[in-house]
GROMACS .gro file of C-alpha atoms in nm:
model
  260
    1UNK     CA    1  -0.517  -1.903  -0.924
    2UNK     CA    2  -0.642  -1.756  -0.615
    3UNK     CA    3  -0.450  -1.465  -0.454
    4UNK     CA    4  -0.467  -1.381  -0.076
    5UNK     CA    5  -0.440  -1.041   0.006
    6UNK     CA    6  -0.377  -0.919   0.376
    7UNK     CA    7  -0.376  -0.570   0.471
    8UNK     CA    8  -0.092  -0.530   0.746
    9UNK     CA    9  -0.188  -0.128   0.773
   10UNK     CA   10  -0.405   0.084   0.656
   11UNK     CA   11  -0.289   0.436   0.790
   12UNK     CA   12  -0.102   0.740   0.754
   13UNK     CA   13   0.239   0.786   0.864
   14UNK     CA   14   0.144   0.909   1.210
   15UNK     CA   15  -0.046   0.604   1.259
   16UNK     CA   16  -0.443   0.626   1.439
   17UNK     CA   17  -0.450   0.650   1.729
   18UNK     CA   18  -0.166   0.889   1.790
   19UNK     CA   19  -0.022   1.073   2.085
   20UNK     CA   20  -0.225   1.401   2.161
   21UNK     CA   21  -0.560   1.304   2.004
   22UNK     CA   22  -0.762   1.184   2.300
   23UNK     CA   23  -1.010   1.402   2.228
   24UNK     CA   24  -1.092   1.344   1.892
   25UNK     CA   25  -1.392   1.096   1.862
   26UNK     CA   26  -1.206   0.880   1.591
   27UNK     CA   27  -0.919   0.810   1.821
   28UNK     CA   28  -1.130   0.742   2.110
   29UNK     CA   29  -1.300   0.450   1.852
   30UNK     CA   30  -0.959   0.313   1.743
   31UNK     CA   31  -0.855   0.286   2.106
   32UNK     CA   32  -1.147   0.053   2.187
   33UNK     CA   33  -1.023  -0.322   2.170
   34UNK     CA   34  -1.074  -0.497   1.819
   35UNK     CA   35  -1.161  -0.114   1.654
   36UNK     CA   36  -1.116  -0.177   1.282
   37UNK     CA   37  -1.073   0.249   1.304
   38UNK     CA   38  -0.693   0.147   1.450
   39UNK     CA   39  -0.429   0.182   1.176
   40UNK     CA   40  -0.064   0.129   1.139
   41UNK     CA   41   0.143   0.238   0.852
   42UNK     CA   42   0.000   0.133   0.514
   43UNK     CA   43   0.148  -0.200   0.417
   44UNK     CA   44   0.023  -0.525   0.227
   45UNK     CA   45   0.127  -0.906   0.186
   46UNK     CA   46   0.032  -1.079  -0.120
   47UNK     CA   47   0.014  -1.461  -0.135
   48UNK     CA   48   0.081  -1.622  -0.492
   49UNK     CA   49   0.065  -1.999  -0.511
   50UNK     CA   50   0.436  -2.016  -0.537
   51UNK     CA   51   0.552  -1.657  -0.397
   52UNK     CA   52   0.472  -1.437  -0.122
   53UNK     CA   53   0.520  -1.062  -0.174
   54UNK     CA   54   0.531  -0.780   0.123
   55UNK     CA   55   0.463  -0.421   0.001
   56UNK     CA   56   0.642  -0.162   0.191
   57UNK     CA   57   0.840  -0.262   0.508
   58UNK     CA   58   0.697   0.029   0.755
   59UNK     CA   59   0.864   0.132   1.094
   60UNK     CA   60   0.544  -0.093   1.228
   61UNK     CA   61   0.701  -0.379   1.031
   62UNK     CA   62   0.773  -0.597   1.387
   63UNK     CA   63   0.445  -0.549   1.457
   64UNK     CA   64   0.291  -0.646   1.143
   65UNK     CA   65   0.461  -0.956   1.103
   66UNK     CA   66   0.215  -1.085   1.359
   67UNK     CA   67  -0.018  -1.111   1.063
   68UNK     CA   68   0.215  -1.276   0.816
   69UNK     CA   69   0.299  -1.541   1.084
   70UNK     CA   70   0.517  -1.803   0.981
   71UNK     CA   71   0.468  -1.743   0.591
   72UNK     CA   72   0.727  -1.702   0.400
   73UNK     CA   73   0.837  -1.337   0.278
   74UNK     CA   74   1.020  -1.408  -0.093
   75UNK     CA   75   1.006  -1.062  -0.240
   76UNK     CA   76   0.971  -0.704  -0.091
   77UNK     CA   77   0.845  -0.417  -0.309
   78UNK     CA   78   0.917  -0.093  -0.186
   79UNK     CA   79   0.690   0.223  -0.303
   80UNK     CA   80   0.932   0.488  -0.236
   81UNK     CA   81   1.191   0.581   0.060
   82UNK     CA   82   0.982   0.787   0.332
   83UNK     CA   83   1.041   0.635   0.644
   84UNK     CA   84   0.649   0.493   0.676
   85UNK     CA   85   0.734   0.314   0.340
   86UNK     CA   86   1.093   0.219   0.427
   87UNK     CA   87   1.159   0.260   0.752
   88UNK     CA   88   1.143  -0.101   0.882
   89UNK     CA   89   1.438  -0.200   0.652
   90UNK     CA   90   1.657  -0.234   0.941
   91UNK     CA   91   1.386  -0.463   1.133
   92UNK     CA   92   1.387  -0.645   0.790
   93UNK     CA   93   1.744  -0.719   0.788
   94UNK     CA   94   1.727  -0.850   1.132
   95UNK     CA   95   1.453  -1.107   1.039
   96UNK     CA   96   1.634  -1.221   0.744
   97UNK     CA   97   1.919  -1.281   0.938
   98UNK     CA   98   1.711  -1.464   1.198
   99UNK     CA   99   1.499  -1.690   0.980
  100UNK     CA  100   1.744  -1.702   0.648
  101UNK     CA  101   1.488  -1.607   0.432
  102UNK     CA  102   1.607  -1.507   0.095
  103UNK     CA  103   1.433  -1.174   0.076
  104UNK     CA  104   1.459  -0.965  -0.233
  105UNK     CA  105   1.416  -0.623  -0.213
  106UNK     CA  106   1.274  -0.426  -0.531
  107UNK     CA  107   1.291  -0.064  -0.558
  108UNK     CA  108   1.439   0.221  -0.708
  109UNK     CA  109   1.807   0.285  -0.708
  110UNK     CA  110   1.711   0.635  -0.565
  111UNK     CA  111   1.488   0.485  -0.322
  112UNK     CA  112   1.783   0.239  -0.220
  113UNK     CA  113   2.042   0.521  -0.184
  114UNK     CA  114   1.772   0.711   0.043
  115UNK     CA  115   1.730   0.426   0.249
  116UNK     CA  116   2.103   0.331   0.275
  117UNK     CA  117   2.186   0.678   0.382
  118UNK     CA  118   1.937   0.760   0.597
  119UNK     CA  119   1.922   0.365   0.755
  120UNK     CA  120   2.291   0.212   0.813
  121UNK     CA  121   2.315  -0.159   0.849
  122UNK     CA  122   2.072  -0.244   0.598
  123UNK     CA  123   2.173  -0.562   0.446
  124UNK     CA  124   1.935  -0.700   0.157
  125UNK     CA  125   1.982  -0.822  -0.164
  126UNK     CA  126   1.836  -0.543  -0.404
  127UNK     CA  127   1.718  -0.525  -0.717
  128UNK     CA  128   1.652  -0.177  -0.941
  129UNK     CA  129   1.333  -0.122  -1.100
  130UNK     CA  130   1.255   0.093  -1.399
  131UNK     CA  131   0.915   0.253  -1.430
  132UNK     CA  132   0.700   0.118  -1.672
  133UNK     CA  133   0.962  -0.211  -1.742
  134UNK     CA  134   0.763  -0.535  -1.689
  135UNK     CA  135   0.914  -0.811  -1.507
  136UNK     CA  136   0.772  -1.178  -1.574
  137UNK     CA  137   0.773  -1.357  -1.258
  138UNK     CA  138   0.644  -1.748  -1.204
  139UNK     CA  139   0.300  -1.654  -1.072
  140UNK     CA  140   0.239  -1.311  -1.164
  141UNK     CA  141   0.396  -1.011  -1.422
  142UNK     CA  142   0.486  -0.711  -1.263
  143UNK     CA  143   0.478  -0.356  -1.390
  144UNK     CA  144   0.573  -0.070  -1.169
  145UNK     CA  145   0.451   0.263  -1.287
  146UNK     CA  146   0.497   0.626  -1.175
  147UNK     CA  147   0.288   0.807  -0.937
  148UNK     CA  148   0.355   1.176  -0.778
  149UNK     CA  149   0.342   1.182  -0.404
  150UNK     CA  150   0.601   1.403  -0.260
  151UNK     CA  151   0.725   1.752  -0.277
  152UNK     CA  152   1.099   1.685  -0.292
  153UNK     CA  153   1.208   1.504  -0.577
  154UNK     CA  154   1.442   1.288  -0.402
  155UNK     CA  155   1.147   1.069  -0.324
  156UNK     CA  156   1.049   0.922  -0.635
  157UNK     CA  157   0.703   0.662  -0.589
  158UNK     CA  158   0.579   0.368  -0.754
  159UNK     CA  159   0.255   0.210  -0.766
  160UNK     CA  160   0.233  -0.151  -0.866
  161UNK     CA  161   0.033  -0.354  -1.148
  162UNK     CA  162   0.023  -0.727  -1.068
  163UNK     CA  163  -0.108  -0.920  -1.402
  164UNK     CA  164  -0.248  -1.291  -1.310
  165UNK     CA  165  -0.503  -1.331  -1.575
  166UNK     CA  166  -0.670  -1.030  -1.401
  167UNK     CA  167  -0.519  -0.691  -1.323
  168UNK     CA  168  -0.453  -0.604  -0.967
  169UNK     CA  169  -0.340  -0.215  -0.878
  170UNK     CA  170  -0.130  -0.099  -0.544
  171UNK     CA  171  -0.098   0.227  -0.504
  172UNK     CA  172  -0.077   0.364  -0.130
  173UNK     CA  173   0.106   0.698  -0.189
  174UNK     CA  174   0.009   0.972  -0.457
  175UNK     CA  175  -0.151   1.263  -0.564
  176UNK     CA  176  -0.145   1.272  -0.943
  177UNK     CA  177  -0.123   0.996  -1.202
  178UNK     CA  178   0.078   1.066  -1.526
  179UNK     CA  179  -0.124   0.989  -1.837
  180UNK     CA  180   0.091   0.662  -1.894
  181UNK     CA  181   0.014   0.523  -1.546
  182UNK     CA  182  -0.324   0.579  -1.591
  183UNK     CA  183  -0.355   0.385  -1.927
  184UNK     CA  184  -0.199   0.082  -1.738
  185UNK     CA  185  -0.440   0.123  -1.474
  186UNK     CA  186  -0.756   0.122  -1.690
  187UNK     CA  187  -1.029  -0.125  -1.620
  188UNK     CA  188  -0.845  -0.320  -1.344
  189UNK     CA  189  -1.009  -0.573  -1.194
  190UNK     CA  190  -0.928  -0.485  -0.848
  191UNK     CA  191  -0.757  -0.122  -0.719
  192UNK     CA  192  -0.602  -0.055  -0.361
  193UNK     CA  193  -0.581   0.311  -0.377
  194UNK     CA  194  -0.428   0.620  -0.160
  195UNK     CA  195  -0.739   0.782   0.004
  196UNK     CA  196  -0.562   0.986   0.292
  197UNK     CA  197  -0.779   1.261   0.264
  198UNK     CA  198  -1.156   1.262   0.342
  199UNK     CA  199  -1.380   1.608   0.215
  200UNK     CA  200  -1.099   1.845   0.161
  201UNK     CA  201  -0.812   1.810  -0.083
  202UNK     CA  202  -0.451   1.786   0.012
  203UNK     CA  203  -0.153   1.856  -0.139
  204UNK     CA  204   0.020   1.505  -0.113
  205UNK     CA  205  -0.224   1.244  -0.146
  206UNK     CA  206  -0.560   1.180  -0.267
  207UNK     CA  207  -0.899   1.249  -0.119
  208UNK     CA  208  -1.263   1.080  -0.156
  209UNK     CA  209  -1.419   1.319  -0.394
  210UNK     CA  210  -1.088   1.251  -0.611
  211UNK     CA  211  -1.087   0.877  -0.569
  212UNK     CA  212  -1.456   0.881  -0.719
  213UNK     CA  213  -1.369   1.058  -1.003
  214UNK     CA  214  -1.061   0.847  -1.078
  215UNK     CA  215  -1.267   0.542  -1.013
  216UNK     CA  216  -1.545   0.632  -1.294
  217UNK     CA  217  -1.259   0.800  -1.538
  218UNK     CA  218  -1.052   0.445  -1.497
  219UNK     CA  219  -1.342   0.193  -1.502
  220UNK     CA  220  -1.239   0.020  -1.203
  221UNK     CA  221  -1.417  -0.279  -1.142
  222UNK     CA  222  -1.333  -0.307  -0.775
  223UNK     CA  223  -1.113  -0.046  -0.551
  224UNK     CA  224  -1.031  -0.094  -0.168
  225UNK     CA  225  -0.907   0.230  -0.006
  226UNK     CA  226  -0.605   0.251   0.225
  227UNK     CA  227  -0.345   0.529   0.367
  228UNK     CA  228  -0.691   0.638   0.555
  229UNK     CA  229  -0.626   0.976   0.733
  230UNK     CA  230  -0.749   1.099   1.088
  231UNK     CA  231  -0.979   1.352   0.916
  232UNK     CA  232  -1.180   1.032   0.822
  233UNK     CA  233  -1.501   0.906   1.051
  234UNK     CA  234  -1.447   0.613   1.209
  235UNK     CA  235  -1.470   0.263   1.025
  236UNK     CA  236  -1.843   0.187   1.047
  237UNK     CA  237  -1.964   0.543   0.969
  238UNK     CA  238  -1.707   0.563   0.685
  239UNK     CA  239  -1.810   0.249   0.541
  240UNK     CA  240  -2.177   0.389   0.546
  241UNK     CA  241  -2.113   0.712   0.381
  242UNK     CA  242  -1.890   0.514   0.085
  243UNK     CA  243  -2.172   0.304   0.020
  244UNK     CA  244  -2.400   0.587  -0.046
  245UNK     CA  245  -2.167   0.703  -0.343
  246UNK     CA  246  -2.026   0.389  -0.463
  247UNK     CA  247  -2.130   0.014  -0.453
  248UNK     CA  248  -1.776  -0.097  -0.556
  249UNK     CA  249  -1.540   0.126  -0.320
  250UNK     CA  250  -1.468   0.003  -0.002
  251UNK     CA  251  -1.256   0.108   0.291
  252UNK     CA  252  -0.998  -0.112   0.387
  253UNK     CA  253  -0.889  -0.214   0.765
  254UNK     CA  254  -0.565  -0.361   0.944
  255UNK     CA  255  -0.590  -0.717   0.924
  256UNK     CA  256  -0.862  -0.736   0.654
  257UNK     CA  257  -0.825  -1.023   0.439
  258UNK     CA  258  -0.948  -1.083   0.078
  259UNK     CA  259  -0.931  -1.345  -0.176
  260UNK     CA  260  -0.940  -1.243  -0.547
   0.00000   0.00000   0.00000
């Protein structure tokens, strides 16, 4: 069973390029036509044989829809309630009404409460998730798991384990992983992971040295990095650096499509 994964966005909340960074060489690269260094807020689209899944409805949702085209969105899974993960819910509501697509949004109850308070006008069917409680869909089994990302406890954050004969992990925003989550992730065939920071550690996201340690610790077979911050070199240079350290780790870019 082939699964297609399209990276709709692979950048931080502030995106790349951004206002005021005109002199920074990464921003200069990102402004070139077709540049793989240009990054919208992180989101991904999974195509299963019978279902299509959107992970996170970002503030860039309208732009990211162009990469989805006329394909149906059956389910939306939100990682957390920050605007770069849930800020597109009002636009998603409009999209659903215009297309009559029956999207169901899966997220934690607290995340829905935050989104509803901060973005009036959201009118979508929601299904509440419980961390570590597995859901059996027709094409896949899904287990949401806890990751630690935000300073503020009102923003609980989830990663997702998709089981389709093989294990696929999506965890775009995290700094720490509880032991129970690590056990779920161990030995995953494919992992899409947060790597916002480059050389230096930051409080709320993973850095490249930390990711390399995690890949070895959890024996992850193939890894794509997302949520790429502005401290990273431009795409081509970053890829060369990554190859020197690991043969099974790759830098994702906006519009990248993989078949797994």
